[in-house]
Coordinates of N, CA and C in Angstrom, one line a residue:
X1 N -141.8 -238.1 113.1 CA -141.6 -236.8 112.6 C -140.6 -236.8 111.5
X2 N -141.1 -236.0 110.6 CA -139.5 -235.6 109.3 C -138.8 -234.9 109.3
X3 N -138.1 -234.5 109.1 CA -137.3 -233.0 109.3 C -136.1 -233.5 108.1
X4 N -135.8 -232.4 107.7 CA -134.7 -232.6 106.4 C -133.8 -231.2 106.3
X5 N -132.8 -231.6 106.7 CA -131.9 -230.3 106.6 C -131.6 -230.3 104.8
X6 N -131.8 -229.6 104.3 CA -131.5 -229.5 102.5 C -130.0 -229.0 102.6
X7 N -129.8 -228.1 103.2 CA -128.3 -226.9 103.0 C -128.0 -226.3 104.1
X8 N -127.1 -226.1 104.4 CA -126.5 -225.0 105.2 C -125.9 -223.8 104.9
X9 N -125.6 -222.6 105.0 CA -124.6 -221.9 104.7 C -124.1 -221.6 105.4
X10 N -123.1 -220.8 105.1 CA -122.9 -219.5 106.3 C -122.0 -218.4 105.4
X11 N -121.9 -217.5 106.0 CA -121.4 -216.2 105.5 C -121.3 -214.7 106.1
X12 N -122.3 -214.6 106.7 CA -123.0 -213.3 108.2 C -121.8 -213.6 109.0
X13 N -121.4 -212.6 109.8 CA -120.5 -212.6 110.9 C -121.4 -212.2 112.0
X14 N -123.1 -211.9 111.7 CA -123.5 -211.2 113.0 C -124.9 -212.2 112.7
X15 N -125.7 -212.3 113.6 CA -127.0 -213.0 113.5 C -127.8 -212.4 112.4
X16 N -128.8 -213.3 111.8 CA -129.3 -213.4 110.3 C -130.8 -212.4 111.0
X17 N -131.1 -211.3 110.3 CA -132.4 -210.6 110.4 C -133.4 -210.9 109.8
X18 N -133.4 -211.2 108.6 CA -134.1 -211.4 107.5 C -133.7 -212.2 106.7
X19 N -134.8 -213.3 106.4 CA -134.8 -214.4 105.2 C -135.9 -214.4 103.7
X20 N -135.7 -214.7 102.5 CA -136.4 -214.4 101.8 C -136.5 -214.9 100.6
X21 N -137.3 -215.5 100.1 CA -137.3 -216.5 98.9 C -137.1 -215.3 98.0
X22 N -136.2 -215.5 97.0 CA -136.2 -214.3 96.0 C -136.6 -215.0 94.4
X23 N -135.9 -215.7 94.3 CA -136.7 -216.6 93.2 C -136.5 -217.8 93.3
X24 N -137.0 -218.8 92.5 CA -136.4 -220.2 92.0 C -134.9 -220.7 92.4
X25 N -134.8 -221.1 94.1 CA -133.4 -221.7 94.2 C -132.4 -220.3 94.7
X26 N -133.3 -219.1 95.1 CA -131.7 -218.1 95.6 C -132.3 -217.8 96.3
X27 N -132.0 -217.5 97.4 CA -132.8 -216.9 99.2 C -131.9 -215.5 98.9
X28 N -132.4 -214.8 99.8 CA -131.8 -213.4 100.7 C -131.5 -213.3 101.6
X29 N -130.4 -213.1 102.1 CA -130.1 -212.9 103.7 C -129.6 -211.7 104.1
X30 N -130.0 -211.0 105.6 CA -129.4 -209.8 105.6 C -129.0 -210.2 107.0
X31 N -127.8 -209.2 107.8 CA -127.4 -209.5 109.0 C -127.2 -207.8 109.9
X32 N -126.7 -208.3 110.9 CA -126.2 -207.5 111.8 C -125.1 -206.8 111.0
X33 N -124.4 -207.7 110.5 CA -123.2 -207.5 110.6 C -123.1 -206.1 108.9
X34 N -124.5 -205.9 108.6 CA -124.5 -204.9 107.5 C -125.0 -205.5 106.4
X35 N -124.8 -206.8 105.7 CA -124.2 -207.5 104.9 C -126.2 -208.0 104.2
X36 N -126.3 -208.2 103.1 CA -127.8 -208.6 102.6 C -126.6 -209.5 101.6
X37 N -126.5 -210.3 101.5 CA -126.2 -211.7 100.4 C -127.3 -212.5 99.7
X38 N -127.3 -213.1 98.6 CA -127.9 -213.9 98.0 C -127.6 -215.0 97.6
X39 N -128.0 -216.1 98.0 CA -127.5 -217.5 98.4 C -128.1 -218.3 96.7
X40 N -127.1 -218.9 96.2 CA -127.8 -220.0 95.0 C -127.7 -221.7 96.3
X41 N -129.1 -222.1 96.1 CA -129.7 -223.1 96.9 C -128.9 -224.4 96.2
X42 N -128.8 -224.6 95.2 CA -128.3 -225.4 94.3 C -126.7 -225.7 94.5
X43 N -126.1 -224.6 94.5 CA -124.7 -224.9 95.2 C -124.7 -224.4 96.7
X44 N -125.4 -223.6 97.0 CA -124.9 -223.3 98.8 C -124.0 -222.7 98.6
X45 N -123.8 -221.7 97.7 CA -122.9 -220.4 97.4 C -123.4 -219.1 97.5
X46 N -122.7 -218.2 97.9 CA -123.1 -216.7 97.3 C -123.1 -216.8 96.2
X47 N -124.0 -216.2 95.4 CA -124.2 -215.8 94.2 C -123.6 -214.4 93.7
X48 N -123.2 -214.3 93.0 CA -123.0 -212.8 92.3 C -123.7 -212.3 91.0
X49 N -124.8 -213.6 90.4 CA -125.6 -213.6 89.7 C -126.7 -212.5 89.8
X50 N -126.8 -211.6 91.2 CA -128.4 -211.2 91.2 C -129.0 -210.5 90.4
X51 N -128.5 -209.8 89.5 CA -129.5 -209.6 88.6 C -129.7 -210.2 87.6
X52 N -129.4 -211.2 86.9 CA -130.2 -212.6 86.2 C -131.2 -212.9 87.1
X53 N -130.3 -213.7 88.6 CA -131.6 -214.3 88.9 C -132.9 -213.8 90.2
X54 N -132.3 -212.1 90.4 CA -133.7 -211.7 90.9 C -134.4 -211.1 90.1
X55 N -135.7 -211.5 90.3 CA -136.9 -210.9 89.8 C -136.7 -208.9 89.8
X56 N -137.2 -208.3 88.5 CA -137.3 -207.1 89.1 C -138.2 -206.8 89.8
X57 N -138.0 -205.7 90.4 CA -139.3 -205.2 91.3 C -138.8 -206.0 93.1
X58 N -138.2 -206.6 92.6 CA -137.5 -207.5 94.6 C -137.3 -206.5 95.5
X59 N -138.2 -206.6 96.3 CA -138.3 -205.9 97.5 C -137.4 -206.6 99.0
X60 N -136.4 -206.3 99.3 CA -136.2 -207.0 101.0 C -136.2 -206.1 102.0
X61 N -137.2 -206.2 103.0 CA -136.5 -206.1 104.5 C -135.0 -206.4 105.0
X62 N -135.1 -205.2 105.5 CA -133.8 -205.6 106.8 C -134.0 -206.7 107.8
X63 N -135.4 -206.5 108.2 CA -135.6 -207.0 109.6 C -136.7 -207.8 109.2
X64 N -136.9 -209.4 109.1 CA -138.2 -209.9 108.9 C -138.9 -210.6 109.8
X65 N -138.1 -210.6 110.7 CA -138.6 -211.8 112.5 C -138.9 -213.0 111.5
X66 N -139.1 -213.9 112.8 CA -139.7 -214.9 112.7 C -140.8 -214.8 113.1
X67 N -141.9 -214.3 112.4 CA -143.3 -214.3 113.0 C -144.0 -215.7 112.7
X68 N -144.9 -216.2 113.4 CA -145.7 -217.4 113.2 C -146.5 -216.9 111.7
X69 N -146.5 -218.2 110.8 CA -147.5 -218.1 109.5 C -148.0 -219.2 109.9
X70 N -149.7 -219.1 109.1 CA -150.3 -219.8 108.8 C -150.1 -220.2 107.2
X71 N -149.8 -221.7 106.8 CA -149.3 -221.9 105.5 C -150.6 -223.0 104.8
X72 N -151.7 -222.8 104.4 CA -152.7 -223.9 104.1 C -153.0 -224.0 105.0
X73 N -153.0 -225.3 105.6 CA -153.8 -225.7 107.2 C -152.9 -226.1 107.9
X74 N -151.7 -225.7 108.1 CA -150.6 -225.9 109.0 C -149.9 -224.4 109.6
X75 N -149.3 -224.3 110.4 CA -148.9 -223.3 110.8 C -147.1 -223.7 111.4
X76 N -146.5 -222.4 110.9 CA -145.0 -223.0 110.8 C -144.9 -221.3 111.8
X77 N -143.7 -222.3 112.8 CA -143.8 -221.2 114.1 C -142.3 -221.1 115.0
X78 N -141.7 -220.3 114.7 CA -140.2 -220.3 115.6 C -140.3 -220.4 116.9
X79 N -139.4 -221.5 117.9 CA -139.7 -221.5 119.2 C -138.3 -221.6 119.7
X80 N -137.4 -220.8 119.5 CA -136.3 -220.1 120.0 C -135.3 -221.2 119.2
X81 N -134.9 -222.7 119.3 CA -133.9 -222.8 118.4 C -134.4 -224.1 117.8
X82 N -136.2 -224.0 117.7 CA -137.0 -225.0 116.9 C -137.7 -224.2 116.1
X83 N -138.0 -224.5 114.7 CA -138.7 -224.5 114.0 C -139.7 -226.1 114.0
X84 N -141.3 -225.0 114.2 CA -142.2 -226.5 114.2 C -143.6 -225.7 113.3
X85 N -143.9 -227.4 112.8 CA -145.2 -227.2 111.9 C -146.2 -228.0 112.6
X86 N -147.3 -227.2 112.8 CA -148.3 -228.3 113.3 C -150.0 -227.7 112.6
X87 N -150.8 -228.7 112.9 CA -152.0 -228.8 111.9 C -152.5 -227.4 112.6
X88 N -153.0 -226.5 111.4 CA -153.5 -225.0 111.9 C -155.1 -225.6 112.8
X89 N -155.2 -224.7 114.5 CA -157.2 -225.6 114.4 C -158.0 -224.8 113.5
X90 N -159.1 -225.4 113.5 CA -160.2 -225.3 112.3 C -160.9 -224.7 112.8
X91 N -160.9 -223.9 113.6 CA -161.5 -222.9 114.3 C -161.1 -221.9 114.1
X92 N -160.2 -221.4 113.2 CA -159.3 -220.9 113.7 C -159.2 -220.0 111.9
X93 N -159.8 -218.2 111.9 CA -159.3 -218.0 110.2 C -158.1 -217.5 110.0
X94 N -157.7 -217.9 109.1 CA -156.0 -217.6 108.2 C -155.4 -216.0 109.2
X95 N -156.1 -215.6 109.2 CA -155.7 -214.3 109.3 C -155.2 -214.0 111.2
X96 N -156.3 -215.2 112.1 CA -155.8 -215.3 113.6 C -154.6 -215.6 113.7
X97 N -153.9 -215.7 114.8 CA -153.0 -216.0 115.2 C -153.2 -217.7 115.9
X98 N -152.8 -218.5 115.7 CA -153.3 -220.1 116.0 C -152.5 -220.4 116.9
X99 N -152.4 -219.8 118.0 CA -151.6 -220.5 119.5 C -153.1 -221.1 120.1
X100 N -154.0 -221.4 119.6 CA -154.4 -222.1 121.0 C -155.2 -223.2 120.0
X101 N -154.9 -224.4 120.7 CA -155.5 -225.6 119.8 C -156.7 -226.3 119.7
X102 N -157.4 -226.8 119.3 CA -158.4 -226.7 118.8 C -159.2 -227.1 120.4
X103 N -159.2 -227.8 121.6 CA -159.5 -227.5 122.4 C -159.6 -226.4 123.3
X104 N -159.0 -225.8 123.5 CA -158.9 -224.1 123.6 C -157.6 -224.1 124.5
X105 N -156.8 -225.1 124.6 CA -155.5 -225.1 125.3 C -154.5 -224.8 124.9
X106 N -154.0 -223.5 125.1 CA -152.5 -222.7 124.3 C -151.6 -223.5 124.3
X107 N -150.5 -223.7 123.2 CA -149.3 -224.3 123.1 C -149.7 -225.9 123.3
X108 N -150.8 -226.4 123.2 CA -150.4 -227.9 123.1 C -150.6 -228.2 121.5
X109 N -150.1 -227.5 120.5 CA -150.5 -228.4 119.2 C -149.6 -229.5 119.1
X110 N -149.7 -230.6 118.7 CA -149.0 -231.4 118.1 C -147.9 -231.6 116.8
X111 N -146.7 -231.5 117.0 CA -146.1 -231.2 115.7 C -146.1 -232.0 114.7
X112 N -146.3 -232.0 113.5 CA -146.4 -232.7 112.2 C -144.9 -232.8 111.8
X113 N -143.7 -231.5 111.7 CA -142.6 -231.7 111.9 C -142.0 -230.7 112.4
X114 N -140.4 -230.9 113.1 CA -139.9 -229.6 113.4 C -138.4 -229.8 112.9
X115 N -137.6 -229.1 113.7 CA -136.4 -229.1 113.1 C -135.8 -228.4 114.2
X116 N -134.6 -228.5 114.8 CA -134.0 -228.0 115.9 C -132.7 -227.3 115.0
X117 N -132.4 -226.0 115.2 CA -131.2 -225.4 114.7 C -130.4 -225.1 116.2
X118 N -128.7 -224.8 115.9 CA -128.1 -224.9 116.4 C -127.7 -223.4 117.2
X119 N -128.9 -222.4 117.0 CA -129.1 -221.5 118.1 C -130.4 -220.9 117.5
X120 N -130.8 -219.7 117.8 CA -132.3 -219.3 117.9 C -132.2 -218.7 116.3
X121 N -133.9 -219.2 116.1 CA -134.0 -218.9 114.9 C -134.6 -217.3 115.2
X122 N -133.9 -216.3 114.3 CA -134.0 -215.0 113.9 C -135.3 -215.1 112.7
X123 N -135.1 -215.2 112.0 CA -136.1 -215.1 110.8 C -136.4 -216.3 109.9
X124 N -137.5 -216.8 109.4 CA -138.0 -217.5 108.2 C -138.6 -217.1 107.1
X125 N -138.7 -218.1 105.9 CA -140.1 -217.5 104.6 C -140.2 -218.8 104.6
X126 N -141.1 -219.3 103.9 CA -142.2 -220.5 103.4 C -142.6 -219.9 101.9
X127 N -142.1 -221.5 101.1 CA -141.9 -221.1 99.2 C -142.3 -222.5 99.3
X128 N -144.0 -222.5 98.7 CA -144.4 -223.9 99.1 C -143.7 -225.3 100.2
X129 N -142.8 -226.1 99.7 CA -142.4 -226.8 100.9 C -141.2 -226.6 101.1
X130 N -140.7 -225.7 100.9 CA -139.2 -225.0 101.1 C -139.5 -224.2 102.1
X131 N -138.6 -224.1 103.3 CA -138.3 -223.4 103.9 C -137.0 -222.7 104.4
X132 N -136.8 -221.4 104.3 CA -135.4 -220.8 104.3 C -135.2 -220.4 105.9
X133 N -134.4 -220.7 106.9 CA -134.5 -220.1 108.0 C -132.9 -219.3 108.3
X134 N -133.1 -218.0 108.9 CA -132.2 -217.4 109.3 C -132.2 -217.4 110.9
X135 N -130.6 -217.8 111.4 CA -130.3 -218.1 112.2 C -129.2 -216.7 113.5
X136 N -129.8 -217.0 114.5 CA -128.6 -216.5 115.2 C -127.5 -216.5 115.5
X137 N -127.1 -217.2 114.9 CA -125.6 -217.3 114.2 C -124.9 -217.3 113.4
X138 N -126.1 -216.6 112.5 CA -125.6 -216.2 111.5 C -125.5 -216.9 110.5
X139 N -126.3 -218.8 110.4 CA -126.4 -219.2 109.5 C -127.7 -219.3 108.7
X140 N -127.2 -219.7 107.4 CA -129.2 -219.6 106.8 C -128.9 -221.2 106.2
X141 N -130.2 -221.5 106.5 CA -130.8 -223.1 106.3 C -132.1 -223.0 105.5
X142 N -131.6 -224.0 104.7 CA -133.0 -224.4 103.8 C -133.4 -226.1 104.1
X143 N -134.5 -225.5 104.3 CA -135.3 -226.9 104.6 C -136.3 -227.8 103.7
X144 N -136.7 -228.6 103.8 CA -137.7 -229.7 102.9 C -138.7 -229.8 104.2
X145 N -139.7 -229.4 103.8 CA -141.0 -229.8 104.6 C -142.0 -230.4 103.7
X146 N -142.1 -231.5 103.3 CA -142.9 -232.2 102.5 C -144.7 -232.0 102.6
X147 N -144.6 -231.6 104.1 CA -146.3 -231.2 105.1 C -146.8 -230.3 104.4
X148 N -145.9 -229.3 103.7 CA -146.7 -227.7 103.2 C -146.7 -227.9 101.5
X149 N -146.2 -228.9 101.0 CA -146.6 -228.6 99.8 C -147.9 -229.1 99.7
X150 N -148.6 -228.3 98.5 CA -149.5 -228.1 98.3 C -149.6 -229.2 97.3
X151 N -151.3 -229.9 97.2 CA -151.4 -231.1 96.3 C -152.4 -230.5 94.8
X152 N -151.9 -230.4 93.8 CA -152.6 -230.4 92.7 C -153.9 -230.9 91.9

């Protein structure tokens, strides 16, 4: 399996609600604790840049869960303080929910990769093979999943 921690941060004093690719290299984070920040990925800083580097029109949630996505033919899935990717089944359209594997047996997919954080994952986004995860304790992690980029 691969797993690649890219970054860490921290900054939230309360667990992370929402995560969010905002542009090229700057996540969003919002917390408990009130607080929405914008991370440069590049340094692993708060930024004070955002309006340079957010897009206009940038919409965030407060609250974005960690809901299961389907990303291409993989499906990237919070499992309290794992994030895992495993092959979406082929049975299965973008739009279902893919807990049951291609045998018809729930929760056995095999993972392609995961990543274990250091308490429960609160929220993710998926930005081709970047992954941003917000943490229950309030940290946000950027990940390298090499499985979801897409081939040209």
């Amino acid at each position: 399996f691969r797993r690649v921690l890219f970054r860490s941060v921290t900054g939230h004093s309360g667990p992370v609600t929402a995560v969010r690719f905002a542009s090229e290299g700057i996540v969003a984070s919002s917390s408990t604790d009130g607080s929405t920040k914008f991370w440069d990925l590049g340094t692993g800083q708060e930024t004070e840049k955002t309006a340079e580097a957010v897009p206009e029109g940038f919409t965030f949630p407060k609250e974005g869960g960690a809901r299961e996505r389907r990303i291409n033919s993989y499906v990237v899935a919070a499992k309290g303080q794992t994030l895992v990717i495993h092959k979406a089944p082929e049975d299965k359209a973008p739009e279902d929910k893919a807990e049951t594997a291609a045998d018809g047996k729930a929760g056995t997919e095999t993972p392609v990769a995961f990543f274990q954080c250091a308490s429960n994952i609160s929220a993710f986004d998926v930005a081709g093979a970047n992954v941003a995860v917000g943490c229950a304790g309030g940290q946000v992690l950027q990940l390298r999943a090499a499985v979801l980029q897409t081939q040209a």
